[in-house]
PDB file of C-alpha atoms and ligand atoms in Angstrom:
ATOM      1  CA  UNK A   1      46.347 -55.355  25.427  1.00  0.00           C
ATOM      2  CA  UNK A   2      48.181 -52.065  24.862  1.00  0.00           C
ATOM      3  CA  UNK A   3      49.577 -51.418  21.425  1.00  0.00           C
ATOM      4  CA  UNK A   4      53.067 -50.753  22.507  1.00  0.00           C
ATOM      5  CA  UNK A   5      53.677 -54.016  24.494  1.00  0.00           C
ATOM      6  CA  UNK A   6      55.684 -56.400  22.370  1.00  0.00           C
ATOM      7  CA  UNK A   7      53.807 -59.540  21.592  1.00  0.00           C
ATOM      8  CA  UNK A   8      55.423 -62.846  20.844  1.00  0.00           C
ATOM      9  CA  UNK A   9      53.515 -64.454  17.889  1.00  0.00           C
ATOM     10  CA  UNK A  10      53.427 -68.182  17.702  1.00  0.00           C
ATOM     11  CA  UNK A  11      52.529 -70.123  14.499  1.00  0.00           C
ATOM     12  CA  UNK A  12      54.412 -73.337  15.117  1.00  0.00           C
ATOM     13  CA  UNK A  13      51.242 -75.524  15.228  1.00  0.00           C
ATOM     14  CA  UNK A  14      49.462 -77.476  12.623  1.00  0.00           C
ATOM     15  CA  UNK A  15      46.019 -75.861  12.346  1.00  0.00           C
ATOM     16  CA  UNK A  16      42.763 -75.423  14.211  1.00  0.00           C
ATOM     17  CA  UNK A  17      40.112 -78.034  14.891  1.00  0.00           C
ATOM     18  CA  UNK A  18      36.442 -77.366  15.792  1.00  0.00           C
ATOM     19  CA  UNK A  19      34.015 -79.557  17.755  1.00  0.00           C
ATOM     20  CA  UNK A  20      30.357 -79.119  18.158  1.00  0.00           C
ATOM     21  CA  UNK A  21      29.146 -81.671  20.750  1.00  0.00           C
ATOM     22  CA  UNK A  22      29.065 -79.646  23.988  1.00  0.00           C
ATOM     23  CA  UNK A  23      27.017 -76.781  25.199  1.00  0.00           C
ATOM     24  CA  UNK A  24      29.590 -74.541  23.559  1.00  0.00           C
ATOM     25  CA  UNK A  25      31.541 -75.271  20.444  1.00  0.00           C
ATOM     26  CA  UNK A  26      35.255 -75.961  20.936  1.00  0.00           C
ATOM     27  CA  UNK A  27      38.137 -74.339  19.248  1.00  0.00           C
ATOM     28  CA  UNK A  28      41.323 -76.441  19.317  1.00  0.00           C
ATOM     29  CA  UNK A  29      44.748 -75.443  18.117  1.00  0.00           C
ATOM     30  CA  UNK A  30      46.384 -78.661  16.959  1.00  0.00           C
ATOM     31  CA  UNK A  31      49.854 -79.750  17.816  1.00  0.00           C
ATOM     32  CA  UNK A  32      51.912 -82.614  16.322  1.00  0.00           C
ATOM     33  CA  UNK A  33      52.159 -84.433  19.580  1.00  0.00           C
ATOM     34  CA  UNK A  34      50.796 -84.480  23.088  1.00  0.00           C
ATOM     35  CA  UNK A  35      53.947 -83.344  24.806  1.00  0.00           C
ATOM     36  CA  UNK A  36      54.146 -80.134  22.798  1.00  0.00           C
ATOM     37  CA  UNK A  37      50.414 -79.353  23.492  1.00  0.00           C
ATOM     38  CA  UNK A  38      50.872 -80.053  27.242  1.00  0.00           C
ATOM     39  CA  UNK A  39      53.957 -77.859  27.536  1.00  0.00           C
ATOM     40  CA  UNK A  40      52.223 -75.036  25.642  1.00  0.00           C
ATOM     41  CA  UNK A  41      49.263 -75.241  27.974  1.00  0.00           C
ATOM     42  CA  UNK A  42      51.362 -75.336  31.075  1.00  0.00           C
ATOM     43  CA  UNK A  43      53.625 -72.370  30.075  1.00  0.00           C
ATOM     44  CA  UNK A  44      51.192 -70.128  28.368  1.00  0.00           C
ATOM     45  CA  UNK A  45      47.463 -70.828  28.236  1.00  0.00           C
ATOM     46  CA  UNK A  46      47.200 -71.911  31.812  1.00  0.00           C
ATOM     47  CA  UNK A  47      48.119 -68.329  32.822  1.00  0.00           C
ATOM     48  CA  UNK A  48      45.555 -66.572  30.648  1.00  0.00           C
ATOM     49  CA  UNK A  49      42.684 -64.829  32.342  1.00  0.00           C
ATOM     50  CA  UNK A  50      39.584 -66.371  30.833  1.00  0.00           C
ATOM     51  CA  UNK A  51      37.668 -63.112  30.417  1.00  0.00           C
ATOM     52  CA  UNK A  52      40.536 -61.519  28.588  1.00  0.00           C
ATOM     53  CA  UNK A  53      40.944 -64.264  25.914  1.00  0.00           C
ATOM     54  CA  UNK A  54      40.188 -62.931  22.420  1.00  0.00           C
ATOM     55  CA  UNK A  55      39.767 -64.858  19.131  1.00  0.00           C
ATOM     56  CA  UNK A  56      39.698 -63.064  15.875  1.00  0.00           C
ATOM     57  CA  UNK A  57      38.989 -64.537  12.456  1.00  0.00           C
ATOM     58  CA  UNK A  58      40.077 -62.406   9.575  1.00  0.00           C
ATOM     59  CA  UNK A  59      38.934 -63.585   6.145  1.00  0.00           C
ATOM     60  CA  UNK A  60      41.223 -62.968   3.149  1.00  0.00           C
ATOM     61  CA  UNK A  61      39.700 -64.693   0.162  1.00  0.00           C
ATOM     62  CA  UNK A  62      39.859 -68.470   0.369  1.00  0.00           C
ATOM     63  CA  UNK A  63      41.873 -68.298   3.512  1.00  0.00           C
ATOM     64  CA  UNK A  64      41.369 -66.878   6.984  1.00  0.00           C
ATOM     65  CA  UNK A  65      43.698 -65.805   9.773  1.00  0.00           C
ATOM     66  CA  UNK A  66      43.100 -67.406  13.166  1.00  0.00           C
ATOM     67  CA  UNK A  67      44.332 -65.010  15.826  1.00  0.00           C
ATOM     68  CA  UNK A  68      44.251 -65.608  19.520  1.00  0.00           C
ATOM     69  CA  UNK A  69      45.666 -63.881  22.544  1.00  0.00           C
ATOM     70  CA  UNK A  70      44.993 -62.919  26.167  1.00  0.00           C
ATOM     71  CA  UNK A  71      46.271 -61.085  29.187  1.00  0.00           C
ATOM     72  CA  UNK A  72      48.516 -63.343  31.230  1.00  0.00           C
ATOM     73  CA  UNK A  73      49.405 -63.549  34.882  1.00  0.00           C
ATOM     74  CA  UNK A  74      52.811 -64.749  33.727  1.00  0.00           C
ATOM     75  CA  UNK A  75      53.778 -62.215  31.031  1.00  0.00           C
ATOM     76  CA  UNK A  76      57.274 -63.594  30.472  1.00  0.00           C
ATOM     77  CA  UNK A  77      55.919 -66.710  28.755  1.00  0.00           C
ATOM     78  CA  UNK A  78      53.011 -65.189  26.984  1.00  0.00           C
ATOM     79  CA  UNK A  79      52.636 -66.008  23.410  1.00  0.00           C
ATOM     80  CA  UNK A  80      49.860 -65.277  20.999  1.00  0.00           C
ATOM     81  CA  UNK A  81      48.654 -67.702  18.345  1.00  0.00           C
ATOM     82  CA  UNK A  82      48.212 -66.964  14.682  1.00  0.00           C
ATOM     83  CA  UNK A  83      47.909 -69.092  11.579  1.00  0.00           C
ATOM     84  CA  UNK A  84      46.703 -68.605   8.035  1.00  0.00           C
ATOM     85  CA  UNK A  85      44.411 -71.453   7.143  1.00  0.00           C
ATOM     86  CA  UNK A  86      42.217 -72.494   4.242  1.00  0.00           C
ATOM     87  CA  UNK A  87      38.478 -71.866   4.838  1.00  0.00           C
ATOM     88  CA  UNK A  88      36.842 -75.299   5.589  1.00  0.00           C
ATOM     89  CA  UNK A  89      33.314 -76.661   6.144  1.00  0.00           C
ATOM     90  CA  UNK A  90      34.269 -76.977   9.894  1.00  0.00           C
ATOM     91  CA  UNK A  91      35.259 -73.306   9.997  1.00  0.00           C
ATOM     92  CA  UNK A  92      32.106 -72.284   8.330  1.00  0.00           C
ATOM     93  CA  UNK A  93      30.006 -74.366  10.746  1.00  0.00           C
ATOM     94  CA  UNK A  94      31.756 -72.782  13.668  1.00  0.00           C
ATOM     95  CA  UNK A  95      31.250 -69.297  12.246  1.00  0.00           C
ATOM     96  CA  UNK A  96      27.539 -69.948  11.931  1.00  0.00           C
ATOM     97  CA  UNK A  97      26.921 -71.762  15.182  1.00  0.00           C
ATOM     98  CA  UNK A  98      29.270 -70.424  17.892  1.00  0.00           C
ATOM     99  CA  UNK A  99      26.750 -67.942  19.391  1.00  0.00           C
ATOM    100  CA  UNK A 100      29.396 -65.688  20.879  1.00  0.00           C
ATOM    101  CA  UNK A 101      31.443 -68.109  23.030  1.00  0.00           C
ATOM    102  CA  UNK A 102      33.501 -71.256  22.787  1.00  0.00           C
ATOM    103  CA  UNK A 103      35.659 -73.599  24.791  1.00  0.00           C
ATOM    104  CA  UNK A 104      39.360 -73.439  24.194  1.00  0.00           C
ATOM    105  CA  UNK A 105      41.268 -76.699  24.380  1.00  0.00           C
ATOM    106  CA  UNK A 106      44.648 -77.808  22.928  1.00  0.00           C
ATOM    107  CA  UNK A 107      44.802 -81.028  20.914  1.00  0.00           C
ATOM    108  CA  UNK A 108      46.870 -83.190  18.701  1.00  0.00           C
ATOM    109  CA  UNK A 109      46.338 -84.108  15.115  1.00  0.00           C
ATOM    110  CA  UNK A 110      47.851 -87.329  13.935  1.00  0.00           C
ATOM    111  CA  UNK A 111      47.791 -89.553  10.823  1.00  0.00           C
ATOM    112  CA  UNK A 112      46.489 -93.093  11.291  1.00  0.00           C
ATOM    113  CA  UNK A 113      46.675 -95.987   8.877  1.00  0.00           C
ATOM    114  CA  UNK A 114      44.609 -99.111   8.378  1.00  0.00           C
ATOM    115  CA  UNK A 115      46.328-101.123  11.041  1.00  0.00           C
ATOM    116  CA  UNK A 116      45.750 -98.394  13.696  1.00  0.00           C
ATOM    117  CA  UNK A 117      42.002 -98.102  13.524  1.00  0.00           C
ATOM    118  CA  UNK A 118      38.663 -99.943  13.905  1.00  0.00           C
ATOM    119  CA  UNK A 119      36.716-101.263  10.994  1.00  0.00           C
ATOM    120  CA  UNK A 120      34.230 -98.436  10.971  1.00  0.00           C
ATOM    121  CA  UNK A 121      36.890 -95.712  10.894  1.00  0.00           C
ATOM    122  CA  UNK A 122      36.512 -93.338   7.997  1.00  0.00           C
ATOM    123  CA  UNK A 123      39.291 -92.883   5.439  1.00  0.00           C
ATOM    124  CA  UNK A 124      40.061 -89.392   4.160  1.00  0.00           C
ATOM    125  CA  UNK A 125      38.421 -90.595   0.825  1.00  0.00           C
ATOM    126  CA  UNK A 126      35.080 -90.640   2.804  1.00  0.00           C
ATOM    127  CA  UNK A 127      34.735 -94.485   2.874  1.00  0.00           C
ATOM    128  CA  UNK A 128      35.211 -96.629   5.890  1.00  0.00           C
ATOM    129  CA  UNK A 129      38.003 -99.051   6.502  1.00  0.00           C
ATOM    130  CA  UNK A 130      35.872-102.201   5.714  1.00  0.00           C
ATOM    131  CA  UNK A 131      35.387-100.761   2.155  1.00  0.00           C
ATOM    132  CA  UNK A 132      39.146-100.932   1.512  1.00  0.00           C
ATOM    133  CA  UNK A 133      41.178-103.965   0.379  1.00  0.00           C
ATOM    134  CA  UNK A 134      42.350-106.107   3.251  1.00  0.00           C
ATOM    135  CA  UNK A 135      45.697-107.105   1.772  1.00  0.00           C
ATOM    136  CA  UNK A 136      48.936-106.172   3.538  1.00  0.00           C
ATOM    137  CA  UNK A 137      50.338-104.430   0.467  1.00  0.00           C
ATOM    138  CA  UNK A 138      47.003-103.223  -0.936  1.00  0.00           C
ATOM    139  CA  UNK A 139      44.519-101.076   0.776  1.00  0.00           C
ATOM    140  CA  UNK A 140      42.891 -99.396  -2.155  1.00  0.00           C
ATOM    141  CA  UNK A 141      39.241 -98.307  -1.801  1.00  0.00           C
ATOM    142  CA  UNK A 142      36.677-100.823  -3.181  1.00  0.00           C
ATOM    143  CA  UNK A 143      34.275 -98.078  -4.357  1.00  0.00           C
ATOM    144  CA  UNK A 144      34.565 -98.093  -8.153  1.00  0.00           C
ATOM    145  CA  UNK A 145      34.406 -94.381  -8.511  1.00  0.00           C
ATOM    146  CA  UNK A 146      36.969 -93.697  -5.757  1.00  0.00           C
ATOM    147  CA  UNK A 147      40.611 -93.448  -6.677  1.00  0.00           C
ATOM    148  CA  UNK A 148      41.893 -93.771  -3.106  1.00  0.00           C
ATOM    149  CA  UNK A 149      44.909 -96.113  -3.043  1.00  0.00           C
ATOM    150  CA  UNK A 150      45.764 -96.013   0.650  1.00  0.00           C
ATOM    151  CA  UNK A 151      43.738 -95.922   3.793  1.00  0.00           C
ATOM    152  CA  UNK A 152      44.580 -92.821   5.736  1.00  0.00           C
ATOM    153  CA  UNK A 153      42.728 -90.927   8.409  1.00  0.00           C
ATOM    154  CA  UNK A 154      43.384 -88.130  10.837  1.00  0.00           C
ATOM    155  CA  UNK A 155      42.688 -88.430  14.498  1.00  0.00           C
ATOM    156  CA  UNK A 156      42.238 -85.500  16.815  1.00  0.00           C
ATOM    157  CA  UNK A 157      42.787 -85.940  20.539  1.00  0.00           C
ATOM    158  CA  UNK A 158      41.978 -83.135  22.977  1.00  0.00           C
ATOM    159  CA  UNK A 159      43.599 -82.360  26.272  1.00  0.00           C
ATOM    160  CA  UNK A 160      41.008 -82.280  29.111  1.00  0.00           C
ATOM    161  CA  UNK A 161      41.813 -78.783  30.384  1.00  0.00           C
ATOM    162  CA  UNK A 162      39.738 -75.994  28.979  1.00  0.00           C
ATOM    163  CA  UNK A 163      38.989 -72.317  29.150  1.00  0.00           C
ATOM    164  CA  UNK A 164      36.036 -70.372  28.078  1.00  0.00           C
ATOM    165  CA  UNK A 165      36.354 -67.720  25.498  1.00  0.00           C
ATOM    166  CA  UNK A 166      33.549 -65.065  25.251  1.00  0.00           C
ATOM    167  CA  UNK A 167      35.261 -62.485  22.986  1.00  0.00           C
ATOM    168  CA  UNK A 168      35.126 -63.786  19.462  1.00  0.00           C
ATOM    169  CA  UNK A 169      34.898 -61.653  16.261  1.00  0.00           C
ATOM    170  CA  UNK A 170      34.805 -62.259  12.517  1.00  0.00           C
ATOM    171  CA  UNK A 171      36.403 -59.375  10.673  1.00  0.00           C
ATOM    172  CA  UNK A 172      37.542 -58.576   7.239  1.00  0.00           C
ATOM    173  CA  UNK A 173      40.833 -56.902   6.532  1.00  0.00           C
ATOM    174  CA  UNK A 174      39.318 -53.475   6.177  1.00  0.00           C
ATOM    175  CA  UNK A 175      38.022 -53.662   9.773  1.00  0.00           C
ATOM    176  CA  UNK A 176      41.133 -54.671  11.612  1.00  0.00           C
ATOM    177  CA  UNK A 177      42.404 -51.091  12.177  1.00  0.00           C
ATOM    178  CA  UNK A 178      39.857 -50.829  14.982  1.00  0.00           C
ATOM    179  CA  UNK A 179      40.863 -54.094  16.653  1.00  0.00           C
ATOM    180  CA  UNK A 180      44.155 -54.019  18.613  1.00  0.00           C
ATOM    181  CA  UNK A 181      44.803 -57.653  18.509  1.00  0.00           C
ATOM    182  CA  UNK A 182      44.126 -58.317  14.863  1.00  0.00           C
ATOM    183  CA  UNK A 183      45.905 -55.080  13.964  1.00  0.00           C
ATOM    184  CA  UNK A 184      49.005 -56.036  15.883  1.00  0.00           C
ATOM    185  CA  UNK A 185      49.078 -59.446  14.284  1.00  0.00           C
ATOM    186  CA  UNK A 186      48.737 -58.201  10.738  1.00  0.00           C
ATOM    187  CA  UNK A 187      51.279 -55.419  11.325  1.00  0.00           C
ATOM    188  CA  UNK A 188      53.893 -57.771  12.571  1.00  0.00           C
ATOM    189  CA  UNK A 189      53.222 -60.861  10.426  1.00  0.00           C
ATOM    190  CA  UNK A 190      52.093 -59.340   7.191  1.00  0.00           C
ATOM    191  CA  UNK A 191      52.551 -55.726   6.675  1.00  0.00           C
ATOM    192  CA  UNK A 192      56.018 -55.393   8.102  1.00  0.00           C
ATOM    193  CA  UNK A 193      57.178 -58.447   6.145  1.00  0.00           C
ATOM    194  CA  UNK A 194      55.737 -57.061   2.932  1.00  0.00           C
ATOM    195  CA  UNK A 195      57.553 -53.812   3.528  1.00  0.00           C
ATOM    196  CA  UNK A 196      60.847 -55.641   4.100  1.00  0.00           C
ATOM    197  CA  UNK A 197      60.510 -57.746   1.018  1.00  0.00           C
ATOM    198  CA  UNK A 198      59.769 -54.611  -1.106  1.00  0.00           C
ATOM    199  CA  UNK A 199      63.305 -53.424  -0.504  1.00  0.00           C
TER     200      UNK A 199
HETATM  201 ZN1   ZN B 201      40.222 -94.436   1.213  1.00  0.00          ZN
HETATM  202 ZN1   ZN B 202      37.146 -94.418  -1.144  1.00  0.00          ZN
END
């Protein structure tokens, strides 16, 4: 990526999921619905050259910046991902275990309630559905020390298509000057905005 080519930065997605069950760990930008994820794949990610895909994680205190971009065979529709996210155990696990490569897949993240899931589905409170009241108006958690009043869980679904990413770096903000992708992202989405709001 050359520093003077204008990049279109995209942050209209929900967050990033991580999976660990295949040979490589999977990184999954999450969309609110399947259609949006499919369109984004078709228009943008599909055209990325695998070997040129870069992911940068830049830690800033309790949050991190997820930054991802690539050279495209279809430059008109090219967009790069970025999102500022809270550090999570999933993120830390990926950071420790990725071994330099990952699969990239797009996915959806949706809220599910008691009536949508099986008995052993886990609530966000950490307890399974069977441990919650069965009443129609009441689904509070039966564990005495748990103050959960409503069964709620998140489900992640992944699109089948995937690409392999072999250029992954974890940086801190002092190091991004030497990284074209991270530097471009911070310049456009952080430093320029700070300068504007100073005026
Ligand atoms: Zn619960
Ligand atoms: Zn509970």
